[in-house]
Each structure stands twice: as C-alpha cells, then as structure tokens.
PDB file of C-alpha atoms in Angstrom:
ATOM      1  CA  UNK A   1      37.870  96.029 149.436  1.00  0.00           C
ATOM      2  CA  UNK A   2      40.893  95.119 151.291  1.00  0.00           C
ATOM      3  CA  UNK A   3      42.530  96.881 153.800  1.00  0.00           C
ATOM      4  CA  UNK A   4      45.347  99.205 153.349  1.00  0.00           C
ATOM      5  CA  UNK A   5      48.233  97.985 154.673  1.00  0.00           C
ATOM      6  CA  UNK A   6      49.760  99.516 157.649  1.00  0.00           C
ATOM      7  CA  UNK A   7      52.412 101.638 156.970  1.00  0.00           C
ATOM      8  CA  UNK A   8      55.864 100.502 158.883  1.00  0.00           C
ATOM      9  CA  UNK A   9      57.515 103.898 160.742  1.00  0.00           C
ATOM     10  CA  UNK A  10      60.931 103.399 162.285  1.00  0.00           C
ATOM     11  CA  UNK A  11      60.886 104.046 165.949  1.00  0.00           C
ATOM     12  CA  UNK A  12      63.037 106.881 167.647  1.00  0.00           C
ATOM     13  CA  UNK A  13      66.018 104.810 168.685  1.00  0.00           C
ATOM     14  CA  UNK A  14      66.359 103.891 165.351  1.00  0.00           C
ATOM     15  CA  UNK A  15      66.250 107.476 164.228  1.00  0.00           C
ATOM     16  CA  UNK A  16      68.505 108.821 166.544  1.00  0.00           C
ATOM     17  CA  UNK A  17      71.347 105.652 165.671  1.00  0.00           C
ATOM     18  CA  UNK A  18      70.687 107.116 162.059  1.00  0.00           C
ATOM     19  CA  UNK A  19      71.467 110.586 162.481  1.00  0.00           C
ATOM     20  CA  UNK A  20      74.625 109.657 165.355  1.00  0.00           C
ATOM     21  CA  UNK A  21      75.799 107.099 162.943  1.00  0.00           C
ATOM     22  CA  UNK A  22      75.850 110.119 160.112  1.00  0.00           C
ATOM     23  CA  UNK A  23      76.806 112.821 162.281  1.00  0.00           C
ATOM     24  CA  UNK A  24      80.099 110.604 163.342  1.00  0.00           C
ATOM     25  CA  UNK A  25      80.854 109.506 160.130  1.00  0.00           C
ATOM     26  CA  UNK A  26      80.795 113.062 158.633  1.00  0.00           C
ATOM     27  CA  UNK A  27      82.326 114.250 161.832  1.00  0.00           C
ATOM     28  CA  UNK A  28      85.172 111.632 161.658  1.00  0.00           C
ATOM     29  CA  UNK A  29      85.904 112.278 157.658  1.00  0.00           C
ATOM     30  CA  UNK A  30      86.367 116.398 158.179  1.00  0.00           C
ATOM     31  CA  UNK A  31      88.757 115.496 161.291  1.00  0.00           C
ATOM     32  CA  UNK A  32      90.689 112.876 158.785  1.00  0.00           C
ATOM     33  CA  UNK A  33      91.022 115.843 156.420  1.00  0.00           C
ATOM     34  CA  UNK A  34      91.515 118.854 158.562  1.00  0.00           C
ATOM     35  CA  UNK A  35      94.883 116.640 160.247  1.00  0.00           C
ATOM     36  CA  UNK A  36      95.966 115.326 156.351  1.00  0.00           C
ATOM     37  CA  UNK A  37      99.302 116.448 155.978  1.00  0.00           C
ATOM     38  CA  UNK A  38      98.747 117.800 152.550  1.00  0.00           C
ATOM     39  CA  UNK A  39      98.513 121.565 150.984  1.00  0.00           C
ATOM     40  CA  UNK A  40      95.184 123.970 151.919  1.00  0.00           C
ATOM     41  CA  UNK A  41      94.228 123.411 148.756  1.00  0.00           C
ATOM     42  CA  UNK A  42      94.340 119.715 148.325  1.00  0.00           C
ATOM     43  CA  UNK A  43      92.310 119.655 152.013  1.00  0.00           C
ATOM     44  CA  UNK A  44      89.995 122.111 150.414  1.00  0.00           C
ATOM     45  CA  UNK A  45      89.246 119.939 147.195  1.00  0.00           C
ATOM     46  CA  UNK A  46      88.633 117.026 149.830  1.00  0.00           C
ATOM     47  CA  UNK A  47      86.427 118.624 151.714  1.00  0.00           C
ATOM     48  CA  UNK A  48      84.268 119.824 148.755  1.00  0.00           C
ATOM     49  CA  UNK A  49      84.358 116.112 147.247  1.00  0.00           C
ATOM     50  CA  UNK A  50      82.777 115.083 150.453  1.00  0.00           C
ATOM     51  CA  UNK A  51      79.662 117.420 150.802  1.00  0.00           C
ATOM     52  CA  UNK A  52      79.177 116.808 147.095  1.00  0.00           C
ATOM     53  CA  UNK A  53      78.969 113.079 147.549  1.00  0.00           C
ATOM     54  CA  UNK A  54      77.085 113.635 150.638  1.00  0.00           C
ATOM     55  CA  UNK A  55      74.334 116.100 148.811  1.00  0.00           C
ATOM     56  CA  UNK A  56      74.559 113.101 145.894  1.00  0.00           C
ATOM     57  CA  UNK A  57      73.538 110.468 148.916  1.00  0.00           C
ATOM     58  CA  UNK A  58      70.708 112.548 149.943  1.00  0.00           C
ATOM     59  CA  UNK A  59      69.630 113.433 146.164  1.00  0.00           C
ATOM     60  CA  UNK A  60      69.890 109.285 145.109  1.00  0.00           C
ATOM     61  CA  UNK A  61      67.983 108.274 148.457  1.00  0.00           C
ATOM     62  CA  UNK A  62      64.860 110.603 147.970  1.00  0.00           C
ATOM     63  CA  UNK A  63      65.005 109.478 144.066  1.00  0.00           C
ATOM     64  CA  UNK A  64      64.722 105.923 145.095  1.00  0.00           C
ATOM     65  CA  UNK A  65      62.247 106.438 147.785  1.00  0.00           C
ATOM     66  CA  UNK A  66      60.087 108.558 145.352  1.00  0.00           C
ATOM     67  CA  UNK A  67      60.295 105.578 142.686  1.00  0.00           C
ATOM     68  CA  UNK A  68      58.989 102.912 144.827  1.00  0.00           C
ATOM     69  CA  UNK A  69      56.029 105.025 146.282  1.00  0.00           C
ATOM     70  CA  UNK A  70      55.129 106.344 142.951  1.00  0.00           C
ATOM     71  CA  UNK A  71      54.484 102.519 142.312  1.00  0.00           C
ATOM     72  CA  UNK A  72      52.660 101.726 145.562  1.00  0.00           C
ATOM     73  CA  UNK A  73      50.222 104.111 144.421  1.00  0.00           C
ATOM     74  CA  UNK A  74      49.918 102.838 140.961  1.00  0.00           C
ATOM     75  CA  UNK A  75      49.508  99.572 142.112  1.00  0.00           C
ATOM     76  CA  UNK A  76      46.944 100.699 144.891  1.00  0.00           C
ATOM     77  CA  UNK A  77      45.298 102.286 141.882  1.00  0.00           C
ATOM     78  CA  UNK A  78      45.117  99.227 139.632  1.00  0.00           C
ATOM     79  CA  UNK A  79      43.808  96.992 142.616  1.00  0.00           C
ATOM     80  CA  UNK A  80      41.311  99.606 143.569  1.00  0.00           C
ATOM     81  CA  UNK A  81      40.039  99.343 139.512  1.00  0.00           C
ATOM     82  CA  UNK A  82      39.899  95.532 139.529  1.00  0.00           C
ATOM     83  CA  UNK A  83      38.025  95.072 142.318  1.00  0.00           C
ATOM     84  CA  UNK A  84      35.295  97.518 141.295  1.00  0.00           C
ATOM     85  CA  UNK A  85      35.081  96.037 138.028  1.00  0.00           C
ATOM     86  CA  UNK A  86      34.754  92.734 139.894  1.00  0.00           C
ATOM     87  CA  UNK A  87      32.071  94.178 142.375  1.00  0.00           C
ATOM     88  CA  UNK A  88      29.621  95.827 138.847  1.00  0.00           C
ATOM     89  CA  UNK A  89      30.470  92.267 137.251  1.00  0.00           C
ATOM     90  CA  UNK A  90      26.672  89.959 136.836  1.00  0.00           C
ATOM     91  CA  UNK A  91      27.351  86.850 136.057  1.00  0.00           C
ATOM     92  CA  UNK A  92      23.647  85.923 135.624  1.00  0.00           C
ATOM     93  CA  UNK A  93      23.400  89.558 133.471  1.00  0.00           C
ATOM     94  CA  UNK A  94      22.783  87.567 129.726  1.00  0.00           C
ATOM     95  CA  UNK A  95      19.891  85.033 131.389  1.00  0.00           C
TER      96      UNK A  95
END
C-alpha cells in the first residue's frame, strides 16, 4: 500500500499572524464605526452587519474545509479498494 501522506500543520508564528491579523482587522472596523459621525442607530446596524459577515466567514470557511476532506477520504477510500483488488488479482488463475 502506499503511504499516507503527511499531513501539512501550520506552525505557531503563522497562527498567531492569523489571529493578530483578525483581531486588528475586527479591532480597526468597530473603532471606524464607533467614531462614524452618523446616528446610534445607523452605528448599531453597522456593527451588526459586521459580526454577521464575520459569523458568515467562519460558517463558509468550515463548509469549504469540510468539502475537501470529505473527498480526501473518499478518495483514500477508492485507492485503498483498488489496490486490494489489485493485490487478490491471479493473473495465471484460468491456466
């Protein structure tokens, strides 16, 4: 059988850029709304806009993720069933 391939984990720093680089931006947009010179209620419609489209990021991201390992597996399922059909197959069976 062949090996299974190693799976690729991002390192800490990488990580940590991830969550600063999220915490900033989210930081950054409720700043940007909290100073809008606009009505309470047009600030508060803003800032529900934005943790909707956040909560849609997070929803879209473990959809997609979910997708592509539910077709690893199928495909790790397939190869697993070819190759034992390939290991039971006798050639010199009929002879």
């Amino acid at each position: 059988m062949n090996e299974t391939p190693v799976k690729q984990q991002s390192t800490a720093a990488f990580y940590g850029q991830a969550v600063a680089s999220f915490a900033v931006a989210l930081a950054a947009t409720a700043i940007g709304i909290v100073r809008l010179d606009a009505d309470s209620w047009v600030r508060a419609f803003l800032g529900i806009a934005v943790l909707y489209l956040v909560t849609s990021a997070f929803t879209l991201a473990k959809v997609i993720r979910d997708r592509q390992e539910e077709g690893r597996i199928v495909s790790r399922v397939d190869q697993a069933r070819l190759e034992k059909l390939l290991a039971e197959h006798d050639p010199f069976e009929k002879l």
